[in-house]
DNA sequence: AAACTACACAACCGCTTTAGT
DNA sequence: AACTAAAGCGGTTGTGTAGTT
């Protein structure tokens, strides 16, 4: 074992590559192949460590690298694969021809990660965020909004839809916390790894499972990634680029017990967009919680409108943060 | 126009894994 | 089996640039 000392060498150039250096590296590799990276730099007449040469070639100069913006499809693939593989950027990159692990990692950290956070989804777990700070910031946002409303204006310039979204998101996240250990709720998750389709008696089911009904335009696009329920999400991942993930998900899931389901290394994200053929499934999945003319969403929005003043949410949050025992429905 | 800020991306660092002896 | 060098990998940092004040 042991780290290669090449990058510690004194006098070896660091920092951005010049065009001249790029040309030398490309010429050399085109003629001779890279061979041993450690000795390549000298053979190619470059005052760089081998590691630096390798990275420059693999991340930038390689002729098969696809440059430019990531497409929506690539974004979808990355999110799906990340939900299964985690931060295994090199593995993810093998399913995106022409994209490097570095590029994907950067794209994730600067773009996708932020979008997920904005949607209230934890980018690590792909589940709704449950950290207290996040809830407090949502609560404060709503509080400010309500102050403005009381005086007939809106100091933050919050659009009504955004406020509404924050409300629903807050409620959803709180319920997630409350029910972390509630097996009944797990049982009613629209994604049921056991394959049975037990209708939910829990009116909060759709919120616990990560469903928002009000989204910004941008978030709508993102949320469509999570639109098919977990089993379909896995299948999407399976079908991408010939990727075979069956052994990772289904084989484990079929045999896993209800109690152990938390340990499945897969996300539990589910539908949140009205994508064709999907939204209908979601709604039919919560028929039991549906009133004659209104959907559960209508009911909940009404509930939120009735109860959405700052002190109410704060009280509820205080209760949540101090309550050790989960609430059962 | 200048200063500041946020963002994107290239490159580096250091740990882990792999292959060769 | 033990050791070493090289390559792989993921986290982090540095820098250039576009946008904003």
XYZ file of C-alpha atoms (C1' of nucleotides) in Angstrom:
371
model
C 0.000 0.000 0.000
C 1.066 3.564 0.352
C 0.454 6.719 -1.485
C 2.240 7.559 -4.669
C 4.858 10.252 -3.928
C 4.813 11.743 -7.406
C 2.653 14.750 -6.536
C 4.951 15.694 -3.672
C 7.905 16.127 -5.983
C 9.437 19.594 -5.882
C 9.441 21.503 -9.149
C 6.539 19.647 -10.686
C 4.045 22.024 -12.207
C 0.572 22.288 -10.731
C -2.549 24.190 -11.620
C -4.399 24.748 -14.871
C -3.076 23.134 -18.003
C -1.943 25.231 -20.948
C -2.868 24.475 -24.550
C 0.741 23.557 -25.209
C 0.715 20.982 -22.438
C -2.569 19.560 -23.680
C -1.165 19.180 -27.174
C 1.939 17.426 -25.887
C -0.139 14.997 -23.873
C -2.568 14.289 -26.704
C 0.219 13.818 -29.225
C 2.104 11.478 -26.986
C -0.881 9.317 -26.101
C -2.087 9.188 -29.691
C 1.324 7.917 -30.784
C 2.310 5.669 -27.906
C -0.669 5.151 -25.630
C -0.404 6.207 -22.036
C 1.299 3.135 -20.591
C 2.723 3.968 -17.224
C 1.452 7.374 -16.150
C 4.344 7.917 -13.782
C 6.910 7.863 -16.540
C 4.638 9.301 -19.232
C 5.117 12.910 -18.183
C 8.866 12.779 -18.733
C 8.574 10.797 -21.945
C 6.038 13.323 -23.235
C 8.158 16.265 -22.161
C 5.722 17.446 -19.531
C 6.755 18.772 -16.161
C 3.721 17.255 -14.463
C 3.189 14.352 -12.131
C 1.698 11.217 -13.654
C -1.433 11.572 -11.652
C -2.050 15.021 -13.020
C -1.541 13.734 -16.558
C -3.938 10.866 -16.019
C -6.638 13.139 -14.623
C -6.197 15.664 -17.407
C -6.553 12.917 -19.973
C -9.436 11.024 -18.404
C -11.420 14.066 -17.354
C -10.811 16.438 -20.200
C -8.725 15.411 -23.204
C -10.035 11.933 -23.963
C -11.549 12.014 -27.460
C -14.734 10.191 -26.419
C -15.715 12.752 -23.825
C -19.081 14.328 -24.389
C -18.997 17.968 -23.419
C -21.813 20.395 -22.885
C -24.859 20.549 -20.687
C -26.393 17.430 -19.246
C -29.651 16.458 -20.880
C -32.835 15.868 -18.913
C -32.466 12.159 -19.602
C -28.929 12.124 -18.257
C -30.132 13.984 -15.193
C -32.823 11.378 -14.681
C -30.322 8.574 -15.008
C -27.925 10.164 -12.556
C -30.602 10.629 -9.922
C -31.928 7.118 -10.365
C -28.485 5.585 -10.188
C -27.491 7.736 -7.243
C -30.540 6.552 -5.346
C -29.266 3.013 -5.762
C -25.491 3.386 -5.804
C -24.925 6.470 -3.655
C -21.809 8.544 -4.275
C -20.209 5.900 -6.470
C -19.465 8.405 -9.199
C -17.270 6.138 -11.242
C -19.939 3.437 -11.277
C -22.561 5.965 -12.261
C -20.260 7.254 -14.983
C -19.987 3.822 -16.560
C -23.662 4.096 -17.479
C -23.333 7.527 -19.029
C -21.113 7.194 -22.093
C -18.876 10.198 -22.605
C -19.358 11.565 -19.109
C -16.649 11.387 -16.480
C -17.083 10.670 -12.808
C -15.686 14.096 -12.039
C -18.160 15.792 -14.330
C -21.086 13.884 -12.876
C -19.938 14.583 -9.345
C -19.638 18.287 -10.084
C -23.027 18.329 -11.749
C -24.537 16.595 -8.768
C -22.971 18.913 -6.212
C -23.686 22.148 -8.019
C -27.022 21.385 -9.572
C -29.033 18.311 -8.700
C -28.201 18.370 -5.011
C -29.501 21.898 -4.664
C -32.661 21.143 -6.576
C -33.419 18.184 -4.320
C -32.761 20.230 -1.190
C -35.025 22.947 -2.497
C -37.718 20.335 -2.935
C -37.249 19.216 0.647
C -35.630 15.959 -0.387
C -32.494 14.775 1.313
C -30.012 14.199 -1.533
C -28.196 11.540 0.464
C -31.168 9.368 1.278
C -33.576 10.530 -1.437
C -36.188 10.798 1.263
C -38.010 13.874 2.497
C -35.765 15.913 4.718
C -36.377 15.497 8.421
C -33.745 17.694 10.017
C -34.994 20.204 12.527
C -33.246 23.209 10.964
C -34.961 22.584 7.691
C -38.335 22.450 9.412
C -37.607 25.608 11.371
C -36.631 27.498 8.256
C -39.846 26.462 6.576
C -41.748 27.451 9.657
C -40.037 30.840 9.798
C -40.726 31.395 6.132
C -44.383 30.782 6.733
C -44.358 32.982 9.785
C -42.955 35.891 7.800
C -45.475 35.282 5.091
C -48.334 35.354 7.559
C -47.119 38.570 9.151
C -47.233 40.185 5.755
C -50.672 38.857 5.026
C -51.968 40.243 8.303
C -50.894 43.728 7.260
C -52.180 43.365 3.762
C -48.812 42.985 2.057
C -46.053 40.446 1.706
C -42.627 41.571 2.910
C -40.805 38.700 1.276
C -42.695 38.889 -1.947
C -43.652 35.282 -1.491
C -45.823 33.937 -4.190
C -48.908 32.241 -2.873
C -47.955 28.940 -4.449
C -44.529 28.991 -2.845
C -46.064 29.638 0.528
C -48.461 26.835 -0.070
C -45.720 24.496 -1.090
C -43.757 25.314 2.010
C -46.778 24.538 4.148
C -47.314 21.164 2.612
C -43.648 20.365 2.689
C -43.402 21.302 6.331
C -46.329 19.139 7.265
C -44.986 16.274 5.220
C -41.583 16.485 6.845
C -42.986 16.688 10.330
C -45.139 13.676 9.783
C -42.134 11.816 8.470
C -40.371 12.489 11.747
C -43.345 11.548 13.845
C -43.703 8.243 12.088
C -40.139 7.163 11.685
C -40.760 4.180 13.902
C -44.356 3.630 13.016
C -44.635 0.328 11.251
C -48.246 0.961 10.364
C -47.208 3.913 8.289
C -44.446 1.968 6.656
C -46.971 -0.669 5.762
C -49.096 1.911 4.037
C -46.331 3.329 1.967
C -47.386 3.190 -1.679
C -44.104 1.452 -2.324
C -44.452 -1.831 -0.615
C -41.456 -4.119 -1.116
C -43.473 -7.107 -0.080
C -45.591 -6.673 -3.111
C -48.959 -6.645 -1.389
C -51.215 -3.722 -1.945
C -52.681 -2.882 1.393
C -54.865 0.179 1.163
C -53.932 2.922 3.517
C -56.111 3.996 6.403
C -53.717 6.762 7.160
C -54.875 10.065 5.720
C -51.306 11.371 5.760
C -50.062 8.591 3.594
C -49.466 10.628 0.498
C -47.542 13.241 2.401
C -45.425 10.749 4.234
C -44.498 9.183 0.984
C -43.161 12.420 -0.400
C -45.995 13.658 -2.550
C -46.362 17.350 -3.133
C -49.272 18.672 -5.060
C -48.078 22.199 -5.540
C -44.829 22.710 -7.308
C -42.927 25.399 -9.091
C -42.311 24.831 -12.768
C -38.728 23.820 -12.116
C -39.655 21.486 -9.307
C -42.296 19.878 -11.435
C -39.611 18.861 -13.897
C -37.457 17.464 -11.134
C -40.254 15.730 -9.333
C -41.222 13.757 -12.399
C -38.114 11.760 -11.664
C -39.854 10.360 -8.663
C -43.163 9.820 -10.262
C -43.586 6.099 -10.527
C -43.350 4.734 -7.052
C -40.312 2.887 -5.836
C -40.723 -0.345 -7.692
C -41.043 1.440 -10.972
C -38.162 3.690 -10.054
C -36.002 0.637 -9.619
C -37.176 -0.753 -12.877
C -36.279 2.476 -14.607
C -32.817 2.206 -13.221
C -32.624 -1.407 -14.295
C -33.543 -0.586 -17.842
C -31.045 2.191 -18.318
C -28.189 1.407 -20.630
C -28.457 -2.288 -20.053
C -27.731 -1.769 -16.417
C -28.508 -4.800 -14.367
C -29.526 -3.957 -10.841
C -31.896 -6.769 -10.106
C -29.556 -8.411 -7.671
C -29.267 -5.186 -5.756
C -32.899 -4.494 -5.177
C -35.529 -7.115 -5.799
C -33.719 -10.172 -4.540
C -33.235 -8.449 -1.222
C -36.635 -6.899 -1.093
C -38.661 -10.003 -1.674
C -37.243 -11.726 1.327
C -36.951 -8.851 3.677
C -39.305 -8.597 6.593
C -41.506 -5.675 7.378
C -39.524 -4.810 10.476
C -36.239 -4.754 8.619
C -37.405 -2.709 5.744
C -35.676 0.412 7.022
C -32.383 -1.256 6.223
C -33.044 -1.684 2.538
C -30.403 0.416 0.857
C -32.876 1.959 -1.480
C -34.787 5.192 -1.483
C -38.442 5.324 -0.604
C -39.278 8.197 -2.828
C -42.503 8.034 -4.666
C -44.799 9.895 -6.878
C -44.963 13.603 -6.824
C -45.867 14.598 -10.302
C -48.976 14.280 -12.370
C -47.031 12.438 -15.044
C -49.244 10.571 -17.402
C -50.402 7.239 -16.120
C -48.784 7.801 -12.810
C -50.782 10.373 -10.995
C -53.834 8.256 -11.535
C -52.107 5.323 -9.896
C -51.166 7.418 -6.945
C -54.630 8.727 -6.442
C -56.202 5.328 -6.821
C -53.767 4.134 -4.194
C -55.344 6.408 -1.641
C -58.961 5.948 -2.532
C -59.743 5.170 1.061
C -58.663 8.629 2.060
C -60.689 10.303 -0.606
C -63.953 12.048 -0.081
C -66.755 11.934 -2.588
C -65.894 14.972 -4.679
C -62.553 16.116 -3.357
C -59.201 14.471 -3.482
C -57.100 14.123 -0.389
C -55.056 16.997 -1.714
C -57.993 19.343 -1.711
C -58.837 18.339 1.819
C -55.350 18.878 3.032
C -54.936 22.211 1.375
C -58.129 23.298 3.079
C -56.813 22.006 6.372
C -53.594 23.894 5.904
C -55.397 27.087 5.011
C -57.458 26.828 8.165
C -54.526 26.153 10.425
C -51.700 28.047 8.841
C -50.768 30.798 11.216
C -47.232 31.150 12.494
C -47.868 30.289 16.112
C -49.774 27.189 15.205
C -46.854 25.790 13.244
C -44.356 26.796 15.863
C -46.346 25.064 18.553
C -46.575 21.977 16.458
C -42.864 22.075 15.782
C -42.063 22.526 19.444
C -44.208 19.540 20.173
C -42.454 17.544 17.486
C -38.992 18.394 18.683
C -39.705 17.569 22.306
C -41.827 14.512 21.775
C -39.864 11.300 21.967
C -42.705 8.943 21.236
C -44.082 8.541 17.778
C -47.663 9.483 17.174
C -49.917 6.686 16.148
C -52.952 7.273 14.051
C -17.457 50.969 -14.143
C -16.039 48.793 -10.006
C -16.854 45.729 -6.298
C -19.006 41.906 -4.729
C -21.287 37.365 -4.948
C -22.591 33.007 -6.675
C -21.793 29.458 -9.564
C -19.507 25.939 -12.476
C -15.865 23.225 -13.305
C -10.987 21.821 -13.476
C -7.551 20.165 -10.659
C -5.590 18.556 -6.441
C -5.153 15.679 -2.175
C -5.039 11.700 0.192
C -7.079 7.282 1.105
C -8.267 2.704 -0.853
C -7.896 -0.910 -4.088
C -5.567 -3.611 -7.447
C -1.849 -5.850 -9.733
C 2.706 -7.394 -9.873
C 6.723 -9.465 -7.670
C 1.592 -14.219 2.399
C 3.764 -9.860 2.425
C 5.217 -6.005 0.283
C 5.301 -2.204 -3.157
C 3.970 0.743 -6.907
C 0.406 2.212 -9.683
C -4.190 3.236 -10.528
C -8.781 4.304 -8.948
C -11.788 6.951 -6.448
C -14.305 10.477 -3.781
C -13.945 14.717 -1.170
C -12.243 19.259 -1.321
C -10.151 23.400 -3.043
C -8.937 26.955 -6.357
C -9.989 29.747 -10.183
C -12.419 31.876 -13.871
C -16.678 33.940 -15.168
C -21.336 35.583 -15.241
C -24.646 38.052 -12.767
C -25.922 41.508 -9.385
C -25.549 45.614 -6.606
